[in-house]
Short mmCIF file of C-alpha atoms in Angstrom, two decimals:
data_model
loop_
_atom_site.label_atom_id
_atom_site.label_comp_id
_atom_site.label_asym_id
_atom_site.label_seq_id
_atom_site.Cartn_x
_atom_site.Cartn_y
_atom_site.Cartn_z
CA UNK A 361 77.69 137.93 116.94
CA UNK A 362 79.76 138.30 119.99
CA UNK A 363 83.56 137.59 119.38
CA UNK A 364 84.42 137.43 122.89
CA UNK A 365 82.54 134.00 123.30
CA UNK A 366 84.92 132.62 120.96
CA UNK A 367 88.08 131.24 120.99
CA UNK A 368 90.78 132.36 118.62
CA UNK A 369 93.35 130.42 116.78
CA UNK A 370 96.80 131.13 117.91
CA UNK A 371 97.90 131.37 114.74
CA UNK A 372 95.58 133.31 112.66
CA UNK A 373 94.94 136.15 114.84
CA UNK A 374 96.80 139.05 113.19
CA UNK A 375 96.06 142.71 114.39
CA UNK A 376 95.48 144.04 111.10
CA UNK A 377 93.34 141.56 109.54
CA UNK A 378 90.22 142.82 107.78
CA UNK A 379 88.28 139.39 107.63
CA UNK A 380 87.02 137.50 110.36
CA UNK A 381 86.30 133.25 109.73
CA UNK A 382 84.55 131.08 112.06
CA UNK A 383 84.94 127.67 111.81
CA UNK A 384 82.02 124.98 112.50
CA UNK A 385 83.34 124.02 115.93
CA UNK A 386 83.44 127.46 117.23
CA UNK A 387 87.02 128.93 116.44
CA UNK A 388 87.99 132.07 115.26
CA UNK A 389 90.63 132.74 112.30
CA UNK A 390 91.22 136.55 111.53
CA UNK A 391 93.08 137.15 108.04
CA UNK A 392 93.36 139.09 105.48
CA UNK A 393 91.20 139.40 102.20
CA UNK A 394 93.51 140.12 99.34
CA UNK A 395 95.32 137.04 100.64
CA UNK A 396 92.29 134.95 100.46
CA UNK A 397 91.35 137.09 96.45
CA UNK A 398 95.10 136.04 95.61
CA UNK A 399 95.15 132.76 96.07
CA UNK A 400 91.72 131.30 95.84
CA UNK A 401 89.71 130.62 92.38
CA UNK A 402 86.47 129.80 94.32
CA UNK A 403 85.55 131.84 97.09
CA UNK A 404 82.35 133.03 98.73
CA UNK A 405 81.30 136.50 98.46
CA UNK A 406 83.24 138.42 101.44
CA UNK A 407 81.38 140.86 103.92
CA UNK A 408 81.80 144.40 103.73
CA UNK A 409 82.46 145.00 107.18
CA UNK A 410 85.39 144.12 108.55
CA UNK A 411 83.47 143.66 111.96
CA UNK A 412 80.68 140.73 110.27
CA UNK A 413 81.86 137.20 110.91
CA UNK A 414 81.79 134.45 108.21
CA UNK A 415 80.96 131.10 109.16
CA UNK A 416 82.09 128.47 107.23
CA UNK A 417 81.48 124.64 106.83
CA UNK A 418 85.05 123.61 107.74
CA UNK A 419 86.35 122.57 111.22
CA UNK A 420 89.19 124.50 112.99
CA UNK A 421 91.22 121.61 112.24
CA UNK A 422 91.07 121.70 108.52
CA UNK A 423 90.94 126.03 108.54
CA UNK A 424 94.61 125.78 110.89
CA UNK A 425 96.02 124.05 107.71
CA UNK A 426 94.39 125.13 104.68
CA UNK A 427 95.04 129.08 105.52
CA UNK A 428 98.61 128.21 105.62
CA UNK A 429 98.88 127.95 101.97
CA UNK A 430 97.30 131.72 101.43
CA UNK A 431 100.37 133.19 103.03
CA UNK A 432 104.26 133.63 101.05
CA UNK A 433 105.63 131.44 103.34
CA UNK A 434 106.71 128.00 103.63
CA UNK A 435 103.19 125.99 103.18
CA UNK A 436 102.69 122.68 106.37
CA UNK A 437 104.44 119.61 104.36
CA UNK A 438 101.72 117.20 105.64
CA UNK A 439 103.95 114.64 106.93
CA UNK A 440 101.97 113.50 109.82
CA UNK A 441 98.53 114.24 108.50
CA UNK A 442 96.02 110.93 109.42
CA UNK A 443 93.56 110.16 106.38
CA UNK A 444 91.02 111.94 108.46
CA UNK A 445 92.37 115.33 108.52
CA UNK A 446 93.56 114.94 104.75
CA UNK A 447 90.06 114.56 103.66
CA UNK A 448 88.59 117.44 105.29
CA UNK A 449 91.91 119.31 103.90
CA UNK A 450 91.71 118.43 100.57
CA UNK A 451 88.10 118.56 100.08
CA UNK A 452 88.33 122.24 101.25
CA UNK A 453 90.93 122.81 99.11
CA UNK A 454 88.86 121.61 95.91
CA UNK A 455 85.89 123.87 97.20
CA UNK A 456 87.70 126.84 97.24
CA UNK A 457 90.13 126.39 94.29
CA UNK A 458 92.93 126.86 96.49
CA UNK A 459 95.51 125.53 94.33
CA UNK A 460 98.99 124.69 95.96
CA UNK A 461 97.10 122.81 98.70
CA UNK A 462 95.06 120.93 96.28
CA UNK A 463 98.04 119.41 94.65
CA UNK A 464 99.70 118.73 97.68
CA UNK A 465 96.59 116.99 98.83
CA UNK A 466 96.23 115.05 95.75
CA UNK A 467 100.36 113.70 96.33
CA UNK A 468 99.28 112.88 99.82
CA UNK A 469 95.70 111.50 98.57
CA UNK A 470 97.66 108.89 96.90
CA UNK A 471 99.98 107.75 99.55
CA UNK A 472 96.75 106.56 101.15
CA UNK A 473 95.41 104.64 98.17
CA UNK A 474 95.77 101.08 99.54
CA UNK A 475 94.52 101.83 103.08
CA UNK A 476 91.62 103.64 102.01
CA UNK A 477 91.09 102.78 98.35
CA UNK A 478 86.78 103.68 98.54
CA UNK A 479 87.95 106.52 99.76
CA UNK A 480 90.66 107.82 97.78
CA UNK A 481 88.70 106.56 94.60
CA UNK A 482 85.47 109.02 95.76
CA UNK A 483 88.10 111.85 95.73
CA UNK A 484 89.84 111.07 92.71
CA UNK A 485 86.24 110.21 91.04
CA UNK A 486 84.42 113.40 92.26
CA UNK A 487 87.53 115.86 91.30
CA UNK A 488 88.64 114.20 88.08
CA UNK A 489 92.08 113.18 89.00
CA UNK A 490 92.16 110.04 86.28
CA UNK A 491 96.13 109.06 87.59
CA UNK A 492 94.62 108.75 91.34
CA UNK A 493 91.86 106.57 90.22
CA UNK A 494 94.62 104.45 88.42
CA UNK A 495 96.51 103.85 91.57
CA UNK A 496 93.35 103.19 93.73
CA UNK A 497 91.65 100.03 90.75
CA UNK A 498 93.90 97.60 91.89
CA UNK A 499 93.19 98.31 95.56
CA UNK A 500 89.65 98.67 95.31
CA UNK A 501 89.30 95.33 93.46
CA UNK A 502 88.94 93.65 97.17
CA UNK A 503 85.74 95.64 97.26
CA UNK A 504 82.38 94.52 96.45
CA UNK A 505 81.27 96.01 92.89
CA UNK A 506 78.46 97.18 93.77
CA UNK A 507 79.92 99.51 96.52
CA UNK A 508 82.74 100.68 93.84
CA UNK A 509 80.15 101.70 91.52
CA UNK A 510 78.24 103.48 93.91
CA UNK A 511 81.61 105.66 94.03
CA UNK A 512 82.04 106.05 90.26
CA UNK A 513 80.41 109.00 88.08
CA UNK A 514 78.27 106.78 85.48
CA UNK A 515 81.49 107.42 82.73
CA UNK A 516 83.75 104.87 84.86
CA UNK A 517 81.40 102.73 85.76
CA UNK A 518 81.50 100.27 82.63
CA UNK A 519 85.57 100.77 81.99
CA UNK A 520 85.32 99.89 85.80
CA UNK A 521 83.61 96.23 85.30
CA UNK A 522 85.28 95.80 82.23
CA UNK A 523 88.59 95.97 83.99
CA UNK A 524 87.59 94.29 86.94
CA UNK A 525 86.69 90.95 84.59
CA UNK A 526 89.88 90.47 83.83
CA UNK A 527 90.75 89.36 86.98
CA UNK A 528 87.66 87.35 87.28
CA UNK A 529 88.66 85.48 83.76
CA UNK A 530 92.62 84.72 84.76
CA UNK A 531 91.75 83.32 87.88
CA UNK A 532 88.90 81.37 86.71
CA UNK A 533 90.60 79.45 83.73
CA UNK A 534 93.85 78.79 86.26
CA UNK A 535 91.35 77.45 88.61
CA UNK A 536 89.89 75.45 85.85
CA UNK A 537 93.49 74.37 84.26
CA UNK A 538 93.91 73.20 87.92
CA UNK A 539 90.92 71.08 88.49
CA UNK A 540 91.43 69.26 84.92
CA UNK A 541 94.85 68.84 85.61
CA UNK A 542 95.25 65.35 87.75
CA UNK A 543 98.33 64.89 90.25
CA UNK A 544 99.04 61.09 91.33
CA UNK A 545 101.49 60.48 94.21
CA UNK A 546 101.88 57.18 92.91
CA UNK A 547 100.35 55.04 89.87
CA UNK A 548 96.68 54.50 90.48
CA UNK A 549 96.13 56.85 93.64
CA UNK A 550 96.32 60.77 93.72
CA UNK A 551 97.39 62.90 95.92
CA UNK A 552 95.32 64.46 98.73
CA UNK A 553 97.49 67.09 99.11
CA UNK A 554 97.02 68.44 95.72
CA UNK A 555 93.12 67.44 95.77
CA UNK A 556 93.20 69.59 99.08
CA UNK A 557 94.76 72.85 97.22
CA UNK A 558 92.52 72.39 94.43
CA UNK A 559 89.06 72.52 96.03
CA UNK A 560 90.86 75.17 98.31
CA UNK A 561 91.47 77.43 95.52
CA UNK A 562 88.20 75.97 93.98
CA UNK A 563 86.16 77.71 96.89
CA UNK A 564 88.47 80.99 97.30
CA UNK A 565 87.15 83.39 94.53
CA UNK A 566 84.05 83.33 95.67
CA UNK A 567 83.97 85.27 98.96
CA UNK A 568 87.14 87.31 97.88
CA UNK A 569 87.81 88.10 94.48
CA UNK A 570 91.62 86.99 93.72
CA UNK A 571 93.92 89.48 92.53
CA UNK A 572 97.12 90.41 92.81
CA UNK A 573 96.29 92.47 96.37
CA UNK A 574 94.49 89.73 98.13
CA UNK A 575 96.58 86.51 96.18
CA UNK A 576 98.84 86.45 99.44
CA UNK A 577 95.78 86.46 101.69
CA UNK A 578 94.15 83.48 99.99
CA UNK A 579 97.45 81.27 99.56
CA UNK A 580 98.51 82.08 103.18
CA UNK A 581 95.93 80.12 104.04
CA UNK A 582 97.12 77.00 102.96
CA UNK A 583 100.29 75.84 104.54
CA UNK A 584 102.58 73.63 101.61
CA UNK A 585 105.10 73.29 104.51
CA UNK A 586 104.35 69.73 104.89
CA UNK A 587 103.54 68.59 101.34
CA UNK A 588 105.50 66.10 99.58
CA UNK A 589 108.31 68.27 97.14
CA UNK A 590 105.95 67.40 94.24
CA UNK A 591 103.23 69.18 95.14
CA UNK A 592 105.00 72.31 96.35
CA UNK A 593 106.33 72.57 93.14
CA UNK A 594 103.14 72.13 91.19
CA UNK A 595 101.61 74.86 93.34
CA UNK A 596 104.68 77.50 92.65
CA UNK A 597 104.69 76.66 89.09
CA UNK A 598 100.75 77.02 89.38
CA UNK A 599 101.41 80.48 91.40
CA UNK A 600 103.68 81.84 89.09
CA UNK A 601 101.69 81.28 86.18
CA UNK A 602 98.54 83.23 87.79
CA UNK A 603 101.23 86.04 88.76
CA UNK A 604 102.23 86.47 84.72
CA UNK A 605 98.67 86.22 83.85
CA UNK A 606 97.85 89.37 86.12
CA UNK A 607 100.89 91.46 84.90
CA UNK A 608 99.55 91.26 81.72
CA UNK A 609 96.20 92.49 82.51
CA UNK A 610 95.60 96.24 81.09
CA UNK A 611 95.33 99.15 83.28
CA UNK A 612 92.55 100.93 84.33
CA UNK A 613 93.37 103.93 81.99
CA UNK A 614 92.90 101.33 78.70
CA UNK A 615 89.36 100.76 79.16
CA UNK A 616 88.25 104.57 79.49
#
């Protein structure tokens, strides 16, 4: 394999490296082996010749940051990484047991939690980080159930539904409670407003599934602005009451 119709990375090009990576966009990364020995639990076996290049899975992208963290210096602090890169990063970093980057990936991993909760809960799933998947239930609870447990291994997947049904019971006897309960703006006639919330809420669980992360999403839909003081406080007293409910539910953890 011809070197020269490569391009090199800037970075990784040292004069006395022994080892010669090529990334699966077409870059070049020239290090050292004992580094790569040192600091990695999982590697592949390593040529004998110093002039045979290794191709590896991983884009140039992902090899610019993850052989940062086999050399003593000061590893990349990942400040400005996009989800993207992350997940090639940390992924690589679980394949090759390369340890300080996999715990800085797993901090990072969980930054990202409510923007990309299938995501993060894949990761945290496939790698057995229990705490990640703990911060990532609540998020993923907006997504459909059968797409979470296509993400679980088979051990999470009934502490999964379990959990998830609490939600589905608290919302469903306050949306119950709220039906039953009758609201009159004056003797003999009720109030629209309040027969307006109810079939409102009546009618919300069942394209979304009300929780805690998507409660602000379903009342912000209805607009109390220009309901008589009587309703508005019937419907924060109602609110509050759901919000207790759901800080009492158990955590993920409890049902595994």
């Amino acid at each position: 394999m011809d070197q020269a119709s490569y391009q090199i990375s800037p970075n990784f090009n040292l004069p006395d490296a022994d080892l010669t990576i090529l990334s699966s966009d077409g870059t070049l990364f020239k290090v050292h082996q004992i580094n790569l020995n040192i600091t990695t639990g999982a590697f592949p076996p390593l040529p004998t010749s110093p002039n045979e290049i290794v191709t590896f899975t991983e884009t140039a992208a992902t090899l610019e940051i993850l052989f940062q963290f086999m050399y003593p210096k000061r590893h990349p602090h990942l400040h400005d990484i996009t989800f993207e890169e992350l997940d090639g990063l940390a992924e690589a970093a679980e394949k090759y047991e390369l340890f300080p980057a996999m715990n800085l990936c797993n901090i990072k991993m969980k930054e990202f939690a409510s923007q990309n909760p299938a995501q993060v809960l894949q990761y945290a799933s496939k790698h057995d980080y229990p705490h990640l998947i703990e911060v990532c239930a609540e998020f993923a609870l907006q997504m459909r159930v059968e797409e979470i447990l296509s993400l679980l291994p088979a051990h999470l997947a009934i502490p999964w539904v379990l959990y998830r049904q609490q939600y589905i019971t608290i919302w469903t006897q306050r949306v119950a409670a709220c039906i039953k309960r009758q609201h009159n703006w004056k003797p003999g006639q009720s109030c629209q407003y309040w027969n307006n919330w109810v079939l409102y809420i009546s009618a919300a669980g069942q394209d979304l599934l009300p929780h805690p992360s998507t409660a602000e999403k379903i009342f912000a839909v209805v607009h109390i602005g220009t309901m008589d003081p009587c309703c508005k406080g019937l419907i924060e007293e109602w609110k509050l009451a759901l919000r207790a409910d759901w800080d009492r539910c158990k955590p993920f953890r409890t049902f595994i």
